[in-house]
Short mmCIF file of C-alpha atoms in Angstrom, two decimals:
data_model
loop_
_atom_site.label_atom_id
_atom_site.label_comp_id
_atom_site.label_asym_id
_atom_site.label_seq_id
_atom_site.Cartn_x
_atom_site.Cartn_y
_atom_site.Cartn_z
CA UNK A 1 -25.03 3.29 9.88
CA UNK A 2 -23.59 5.22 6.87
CA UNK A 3 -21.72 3.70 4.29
CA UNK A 4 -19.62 5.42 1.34
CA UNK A 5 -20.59 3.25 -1.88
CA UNK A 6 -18.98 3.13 -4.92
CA UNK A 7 -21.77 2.82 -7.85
CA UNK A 8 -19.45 3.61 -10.98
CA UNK A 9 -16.72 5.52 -12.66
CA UNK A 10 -15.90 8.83 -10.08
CA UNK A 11 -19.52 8.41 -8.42
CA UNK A 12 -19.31 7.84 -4.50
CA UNK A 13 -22.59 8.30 -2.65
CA UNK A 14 -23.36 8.37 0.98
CA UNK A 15 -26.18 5.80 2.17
CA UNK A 16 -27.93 4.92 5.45
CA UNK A 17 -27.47 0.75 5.78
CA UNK A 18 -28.23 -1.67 8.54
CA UNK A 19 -24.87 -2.36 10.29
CA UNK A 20 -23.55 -5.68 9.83
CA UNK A 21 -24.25 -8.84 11.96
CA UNK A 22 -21.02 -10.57 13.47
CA UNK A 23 -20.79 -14.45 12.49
CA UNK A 24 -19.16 -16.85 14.39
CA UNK A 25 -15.36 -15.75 14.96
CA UNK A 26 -16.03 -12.39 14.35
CA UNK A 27 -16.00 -8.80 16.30
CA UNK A 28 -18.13 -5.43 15.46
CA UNK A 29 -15.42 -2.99 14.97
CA UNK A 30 -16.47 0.47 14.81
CA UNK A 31 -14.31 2.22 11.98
CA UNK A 32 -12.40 5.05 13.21
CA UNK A 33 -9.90 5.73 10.54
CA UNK A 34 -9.11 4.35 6.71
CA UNK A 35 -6.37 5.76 4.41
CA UNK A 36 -6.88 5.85 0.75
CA UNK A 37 -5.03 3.75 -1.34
CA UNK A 38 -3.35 3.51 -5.35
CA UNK A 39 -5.70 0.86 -5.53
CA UNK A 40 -8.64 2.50 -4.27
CA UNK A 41 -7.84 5.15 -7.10
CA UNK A 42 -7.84 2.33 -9.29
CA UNK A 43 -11.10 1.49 -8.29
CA UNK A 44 -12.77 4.96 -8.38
CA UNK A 45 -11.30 5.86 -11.67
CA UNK A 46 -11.45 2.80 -13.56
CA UNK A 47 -14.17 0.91 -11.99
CA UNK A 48 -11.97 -2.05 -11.41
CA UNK A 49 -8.33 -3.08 -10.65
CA UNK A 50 -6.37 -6.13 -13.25
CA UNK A 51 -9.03 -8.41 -13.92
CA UNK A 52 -11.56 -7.54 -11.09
CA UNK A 53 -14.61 -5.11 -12.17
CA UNK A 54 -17.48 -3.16 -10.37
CA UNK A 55 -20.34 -4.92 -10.96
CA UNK A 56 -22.33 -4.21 -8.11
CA UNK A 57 -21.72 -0.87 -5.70
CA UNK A 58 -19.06 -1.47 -3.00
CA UNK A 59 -17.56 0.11 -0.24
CA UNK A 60 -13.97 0.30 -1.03
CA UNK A 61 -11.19 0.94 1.51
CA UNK A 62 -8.56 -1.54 3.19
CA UNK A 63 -6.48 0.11 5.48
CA UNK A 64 -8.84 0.20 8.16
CA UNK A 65 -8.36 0.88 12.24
CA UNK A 66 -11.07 0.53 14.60
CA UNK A 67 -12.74 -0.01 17.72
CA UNK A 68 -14.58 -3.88 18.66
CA UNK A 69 -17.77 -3.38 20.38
CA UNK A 70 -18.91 -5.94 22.04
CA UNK A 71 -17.57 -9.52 22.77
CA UNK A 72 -14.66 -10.23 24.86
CA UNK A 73 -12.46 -7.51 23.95
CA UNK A 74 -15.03 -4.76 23.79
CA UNK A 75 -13.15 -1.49 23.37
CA UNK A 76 -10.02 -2.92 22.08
CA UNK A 77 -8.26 -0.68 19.15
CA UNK A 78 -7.05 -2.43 16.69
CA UNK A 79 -5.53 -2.50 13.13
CA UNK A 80 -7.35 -4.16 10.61
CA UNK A 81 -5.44 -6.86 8.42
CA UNK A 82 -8.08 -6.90 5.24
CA UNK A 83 -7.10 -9.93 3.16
CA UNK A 84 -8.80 -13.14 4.55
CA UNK A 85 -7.16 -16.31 2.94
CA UNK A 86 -9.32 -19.80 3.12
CA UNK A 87 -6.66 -21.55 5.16
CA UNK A 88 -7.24 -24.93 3.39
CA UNK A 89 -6.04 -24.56 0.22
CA UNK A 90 -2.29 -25.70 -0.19
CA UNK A 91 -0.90 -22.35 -0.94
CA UNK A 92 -1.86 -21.39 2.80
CA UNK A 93 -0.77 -24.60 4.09
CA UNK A 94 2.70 -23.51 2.56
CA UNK A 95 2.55 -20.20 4.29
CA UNK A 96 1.49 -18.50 1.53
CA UNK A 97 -2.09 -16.55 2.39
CA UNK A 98 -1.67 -13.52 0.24
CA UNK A 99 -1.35 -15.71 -2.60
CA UNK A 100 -4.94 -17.78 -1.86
CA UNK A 101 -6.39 -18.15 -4.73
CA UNK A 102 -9.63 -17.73 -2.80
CA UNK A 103 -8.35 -14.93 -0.79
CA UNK A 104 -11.32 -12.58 0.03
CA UNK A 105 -9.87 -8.69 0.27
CA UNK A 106 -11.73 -6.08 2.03
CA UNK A 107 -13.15 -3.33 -0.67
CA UNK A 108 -11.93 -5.35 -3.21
CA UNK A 109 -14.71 -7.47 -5.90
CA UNK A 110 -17.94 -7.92 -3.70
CA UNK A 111 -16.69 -7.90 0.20
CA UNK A 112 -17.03 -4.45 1.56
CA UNK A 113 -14.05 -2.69 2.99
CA UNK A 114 -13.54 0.18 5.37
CA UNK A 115 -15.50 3.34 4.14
CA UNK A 116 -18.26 2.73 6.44
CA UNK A 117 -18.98 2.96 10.03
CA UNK A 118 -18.81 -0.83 11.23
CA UNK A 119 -17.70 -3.76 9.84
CA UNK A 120 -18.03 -7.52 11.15
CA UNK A 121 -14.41 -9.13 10.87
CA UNK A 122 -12.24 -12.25 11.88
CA UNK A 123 -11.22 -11.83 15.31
CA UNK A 124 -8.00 -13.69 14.45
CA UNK A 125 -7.42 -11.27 11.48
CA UNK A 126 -7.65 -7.77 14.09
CA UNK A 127 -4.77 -6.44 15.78
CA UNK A 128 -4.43 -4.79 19.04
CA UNK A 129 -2.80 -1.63 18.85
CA UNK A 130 -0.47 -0.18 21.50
CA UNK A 131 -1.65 3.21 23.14
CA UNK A 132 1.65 4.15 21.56
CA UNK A 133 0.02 4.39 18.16
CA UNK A 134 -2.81 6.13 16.96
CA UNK A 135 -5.89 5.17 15.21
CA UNK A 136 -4.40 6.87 11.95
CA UNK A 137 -1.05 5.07 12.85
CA UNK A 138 -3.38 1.75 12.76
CA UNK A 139 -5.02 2.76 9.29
CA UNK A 140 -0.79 3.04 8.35
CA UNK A 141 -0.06 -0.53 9.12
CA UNK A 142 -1.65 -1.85 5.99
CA UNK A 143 0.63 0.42 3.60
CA UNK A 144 3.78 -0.28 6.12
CA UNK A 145 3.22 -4.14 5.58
CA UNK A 146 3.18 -4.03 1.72
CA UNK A 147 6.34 -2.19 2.32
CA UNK A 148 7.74 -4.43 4.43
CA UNK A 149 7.36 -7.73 2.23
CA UNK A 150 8.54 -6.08 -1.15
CA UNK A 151 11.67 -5.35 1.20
CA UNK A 152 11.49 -8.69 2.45
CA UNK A 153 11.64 -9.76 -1.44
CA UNK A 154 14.23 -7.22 -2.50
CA UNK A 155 16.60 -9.13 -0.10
CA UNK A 156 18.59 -6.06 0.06
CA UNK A 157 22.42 -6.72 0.28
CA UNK A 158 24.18 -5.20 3.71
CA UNK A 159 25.52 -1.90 2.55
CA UNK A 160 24.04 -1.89 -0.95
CA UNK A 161 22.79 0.84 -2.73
CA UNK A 162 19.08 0.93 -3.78
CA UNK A 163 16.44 2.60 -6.33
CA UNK A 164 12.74 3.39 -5.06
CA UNK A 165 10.88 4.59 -8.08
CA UNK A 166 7.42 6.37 -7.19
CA UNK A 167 7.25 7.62 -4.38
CA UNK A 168 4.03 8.14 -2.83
CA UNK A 169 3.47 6.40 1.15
CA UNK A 170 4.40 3.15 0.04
CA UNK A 171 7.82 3.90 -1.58
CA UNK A 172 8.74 6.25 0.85
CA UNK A 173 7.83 3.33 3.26
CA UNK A 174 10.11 1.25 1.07
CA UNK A 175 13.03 3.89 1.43
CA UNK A 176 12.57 3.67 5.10
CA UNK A 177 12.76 0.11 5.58
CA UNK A 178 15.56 -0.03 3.05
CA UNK A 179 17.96 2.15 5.48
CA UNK A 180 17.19 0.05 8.43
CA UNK A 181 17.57 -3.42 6.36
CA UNK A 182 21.65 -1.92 5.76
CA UNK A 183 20.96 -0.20 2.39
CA UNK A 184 24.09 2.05 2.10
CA UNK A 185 22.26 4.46 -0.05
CA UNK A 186 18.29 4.95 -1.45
CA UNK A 187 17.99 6.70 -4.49
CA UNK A 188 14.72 7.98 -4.90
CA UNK A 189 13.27 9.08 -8.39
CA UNK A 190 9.20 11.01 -8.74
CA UNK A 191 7.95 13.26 -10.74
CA UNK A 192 6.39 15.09 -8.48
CA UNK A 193 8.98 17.99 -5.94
CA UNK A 194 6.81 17.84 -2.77
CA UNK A 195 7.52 13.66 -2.75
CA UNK A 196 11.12 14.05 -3.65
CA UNK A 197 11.56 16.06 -0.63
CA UNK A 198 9.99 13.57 1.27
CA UNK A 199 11.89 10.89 0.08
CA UNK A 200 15.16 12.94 1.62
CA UNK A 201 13.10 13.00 5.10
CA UNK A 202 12.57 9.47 4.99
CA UNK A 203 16.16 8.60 4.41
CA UNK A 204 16.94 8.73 0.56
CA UNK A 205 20.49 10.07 0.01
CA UNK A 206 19.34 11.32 -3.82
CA UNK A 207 15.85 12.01 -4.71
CA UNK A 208 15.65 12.80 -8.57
CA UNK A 209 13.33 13.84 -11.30
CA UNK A 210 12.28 10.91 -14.24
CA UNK A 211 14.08 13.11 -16.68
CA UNK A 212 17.51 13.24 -14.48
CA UNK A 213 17.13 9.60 -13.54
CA UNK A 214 17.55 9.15 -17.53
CA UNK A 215 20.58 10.99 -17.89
CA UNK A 216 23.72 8.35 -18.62
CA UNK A 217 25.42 7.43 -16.28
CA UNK A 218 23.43 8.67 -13.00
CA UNK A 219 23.66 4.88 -11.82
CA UNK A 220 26.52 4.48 -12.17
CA UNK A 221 27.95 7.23 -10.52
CA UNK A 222 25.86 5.91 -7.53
CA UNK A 223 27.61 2.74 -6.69
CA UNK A 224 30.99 4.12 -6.44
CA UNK A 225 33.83 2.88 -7.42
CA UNK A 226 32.48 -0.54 -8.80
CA UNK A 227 29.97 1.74 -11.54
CA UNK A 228 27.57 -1.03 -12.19
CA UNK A 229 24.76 0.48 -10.64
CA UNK A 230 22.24 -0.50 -7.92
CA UNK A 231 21.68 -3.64 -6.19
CA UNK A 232 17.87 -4.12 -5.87
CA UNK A 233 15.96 -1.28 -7.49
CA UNK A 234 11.84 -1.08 -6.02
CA UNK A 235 9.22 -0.21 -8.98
CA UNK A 236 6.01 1.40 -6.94
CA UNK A 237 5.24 3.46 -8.90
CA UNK A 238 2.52 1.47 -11.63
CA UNK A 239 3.56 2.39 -15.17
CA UNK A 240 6.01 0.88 -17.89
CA UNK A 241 8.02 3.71 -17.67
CA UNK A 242 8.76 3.51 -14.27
CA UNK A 243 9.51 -0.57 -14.80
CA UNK A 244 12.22 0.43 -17.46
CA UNK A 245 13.80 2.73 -15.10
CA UNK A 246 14.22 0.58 -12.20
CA UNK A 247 15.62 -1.79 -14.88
CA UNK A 248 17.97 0.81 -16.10
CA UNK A 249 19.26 1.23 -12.30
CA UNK A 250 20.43 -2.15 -11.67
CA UNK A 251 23.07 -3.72 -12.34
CA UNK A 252 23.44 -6.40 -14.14
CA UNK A 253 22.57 -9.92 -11.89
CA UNK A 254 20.26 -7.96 -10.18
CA UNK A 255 16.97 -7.66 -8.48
CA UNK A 256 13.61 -5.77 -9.61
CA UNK A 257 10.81 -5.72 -7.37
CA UNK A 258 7.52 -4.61 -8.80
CA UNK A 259 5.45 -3.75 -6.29
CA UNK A 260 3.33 -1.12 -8.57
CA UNK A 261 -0.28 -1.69 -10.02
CA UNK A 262 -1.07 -0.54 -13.49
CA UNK A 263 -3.57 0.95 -14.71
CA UNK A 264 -4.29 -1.40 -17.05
CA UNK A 265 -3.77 -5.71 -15.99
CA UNK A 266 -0.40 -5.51 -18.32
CA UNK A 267 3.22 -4.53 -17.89
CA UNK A 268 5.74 -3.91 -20.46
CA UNK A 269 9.34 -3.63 -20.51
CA UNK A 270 12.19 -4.38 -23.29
CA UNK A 271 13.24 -7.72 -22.60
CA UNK A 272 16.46 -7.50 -24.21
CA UNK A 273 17.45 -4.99 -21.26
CA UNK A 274 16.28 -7.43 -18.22
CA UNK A 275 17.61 -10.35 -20.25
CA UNK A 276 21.02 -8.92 -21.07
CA UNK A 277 21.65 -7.99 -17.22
CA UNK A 278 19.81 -11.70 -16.16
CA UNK A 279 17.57 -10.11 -13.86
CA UNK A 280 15.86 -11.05 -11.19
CA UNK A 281 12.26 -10.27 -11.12
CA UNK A 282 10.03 -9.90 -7.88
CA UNK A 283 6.25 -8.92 -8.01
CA UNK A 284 4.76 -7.91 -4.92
CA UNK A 285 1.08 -9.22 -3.76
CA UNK A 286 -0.09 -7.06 -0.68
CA UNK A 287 1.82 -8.76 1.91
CA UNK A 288 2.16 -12.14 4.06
CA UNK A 289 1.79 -12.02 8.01
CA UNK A 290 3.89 -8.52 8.18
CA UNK A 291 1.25 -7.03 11.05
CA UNK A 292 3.47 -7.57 13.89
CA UNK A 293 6.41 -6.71 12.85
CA UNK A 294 4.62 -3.53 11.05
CA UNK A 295 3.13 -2.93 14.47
CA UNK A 296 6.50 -3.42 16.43
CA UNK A 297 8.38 -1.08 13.70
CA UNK A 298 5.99 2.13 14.06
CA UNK A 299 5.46 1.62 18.18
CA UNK A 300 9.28 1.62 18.66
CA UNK A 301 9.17 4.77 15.89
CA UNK A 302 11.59 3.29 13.93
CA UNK A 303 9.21 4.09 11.05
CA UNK A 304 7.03 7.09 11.36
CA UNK A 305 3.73 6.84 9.57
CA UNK A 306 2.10 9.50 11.36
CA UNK A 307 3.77 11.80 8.72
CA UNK A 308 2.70 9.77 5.92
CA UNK A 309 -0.87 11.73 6.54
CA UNK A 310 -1.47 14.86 5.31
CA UNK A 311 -5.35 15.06 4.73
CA UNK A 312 -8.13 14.52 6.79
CA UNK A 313 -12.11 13.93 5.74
CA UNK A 314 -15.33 12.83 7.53
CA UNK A 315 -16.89 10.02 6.03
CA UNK A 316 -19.42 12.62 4.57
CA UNK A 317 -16.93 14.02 2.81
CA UNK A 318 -15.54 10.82 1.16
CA UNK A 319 -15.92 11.85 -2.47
CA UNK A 320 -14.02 15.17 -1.46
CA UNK A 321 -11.43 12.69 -0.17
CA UNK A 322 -11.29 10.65 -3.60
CA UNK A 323 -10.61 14.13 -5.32
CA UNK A 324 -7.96 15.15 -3.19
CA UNK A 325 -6.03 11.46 -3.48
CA UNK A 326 -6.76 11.45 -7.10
CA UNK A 327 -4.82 15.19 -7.31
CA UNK A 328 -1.89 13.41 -5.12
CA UNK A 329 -1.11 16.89 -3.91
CA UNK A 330 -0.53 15.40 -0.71
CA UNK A 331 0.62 11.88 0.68
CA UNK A 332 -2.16 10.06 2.47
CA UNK A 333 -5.68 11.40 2.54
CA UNK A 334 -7.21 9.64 5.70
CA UNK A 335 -10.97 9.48 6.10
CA UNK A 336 -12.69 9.48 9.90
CA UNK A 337 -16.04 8.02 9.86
CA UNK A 338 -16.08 9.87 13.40
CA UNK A 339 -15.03 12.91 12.37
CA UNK A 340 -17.27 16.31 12.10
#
């Protein structure tokens, strides 16, 4: 099979591999789609993410659909949940898998991930997809349920208004999940035009530039008549700045959510300003058992990730795709190892 192989800094190359061998527990899945991720940027441009490094050449990529072959359910599409937690430890016996200390993550230290054209995963850990959804759809689940639990940890007030700050798939995911959780209001802030205007298509009432979301008093025009600002404000977008915006939103007693990864394993913020207001600080780690519901949420179209995609690559092309994610002229670059 081929396989897409990081080796260092900005240098993906294209190899011919032996496909893997199933263990016990475990399906062939043929890889049909896998989106690129912040993270995988992370990974291609700084040869690491926080405190894990490249030290060997690996496949990156974690939000992964596919197709088993073989076994029981040969020919069953499914989404691909990449984080596989121990199950022993006490963390998971709390209900706590995305925090296992021992967590193994697909593309992520030495376990391969998705840029290749089979993998050998837990059958427990693939989900069926509904012909409702498509294999790019499936690839979408991963980003949708990282959305879905830093909603789950905003715990967004009914009729509330919120921040999203950054807004590439995942905070527009966030605005999306914010209306239908009773948000009165989303307030989006990017740098970037073409993702304001999607953050008005996915439901944001406001969508404004850095420099306007630092004029005084923008927040607290936004919460009406009570002038305090937000209730919850979602950081996703991976730098200080950002951090001390979202800060800046809310009001004080309350929430921050950081669900942003930057580039360097540090974040800064003035602690005066989040100790002043008594905040309430949230950080995100991928997500905990959110496929379902992620699965039930696009299916019904409540949430439409189909439109998250805007870019298309064989696997052959996978450095092309790197480029293209790394220019974020788009929203999700998506690359088919079956594609021509």
């Amino acid at each position: 099979m081929k396989a897409a192989r990081l080796h260092k800094v900005g240098d993906i190359r294209l190899s011919d591999e032996p496909p893997p061998v199933p263990g016990p527990g475990e399906s062939l899945v043929r890889v049909t789609a896998v989106g690129l991720c912040g993270s995988d940027l992370h990974w291609y441009a700084e040869g690491g993410i926080g405190d894990a490094v490249l030290d060997t050449p690996l496949v990156v990529g974690h939000e992964i659909a596919g197709v088993i072959e073989g076994g029981p359910r040969d020919g069953t599409r499914v989404a691909v949940d990449p984080a596989i937690p121990c199950g022993r430890c006490a963390v998971c016996a709390t209900g706590y898998g995305n925090l296992c200390p021992d967590v193994r993550f697909a593309g992520h230290g030495t376990l391969d991930g998705g840029l290749r054209e089979r993998i050998a995963w837990p059958d427990d850990l693939l989900h069926p997809l509904p012909a409702a959804l498509s294999d790019g759809d499936g690839a979408m689940l991963e980003p949708l349920g990282v959305a879905i639990h830093a909603v789950d940890l905003g715990h967004v007030p009914l009729g509330a208004p919120v921040a999203v700050v950054g807004c590439g798939p995942i905070g527009l995911l966030v605005i999306r999940l914010a209306r239908l959780a009773g948000a009165c209001a989303v307030v989006a802030v990017d740098p970037l035009p073409h993702r304001r205007a999607a953050a008005l298509r996915y439901g944001a009432g406001l969508a404004l530039s850095p420099e306007e979301a630092a004029e005084p008093g923008v927040w607290r025009e936004v919460d009406g008549s009570a002038g305090l600002g937000v209730r919850v404000a979602f950081e996703v977008a991976g730098d200080d700045d950002a951090v001390r915006l979202a800060m800046t939103a809310v009001r004080p007693g309350g929430r921050v959510v950081l669900a942003g990864i930057p580039d360097e394993d540090r974040t800064c913020f003035p602690a005066s300003l989040a100790r002043r207001k008594g905040l309430t600080i949230a950080l995100v780690r991928r997500m905990n058992l959110t496929y379902p519901r992620a699965i039930r949420l696009a299916a019904d179209r409540l949430v439409d990730v189909s439109a998250l995609i805007t870019e298309r690559f064989p696997l052959t092309a996978t450095a092309e795709a790197f480029t293209a994610a790394v220019s974020r002229r788009g929203l999700k670059v998506l690359v088919e190892p079956g594609r021509r």
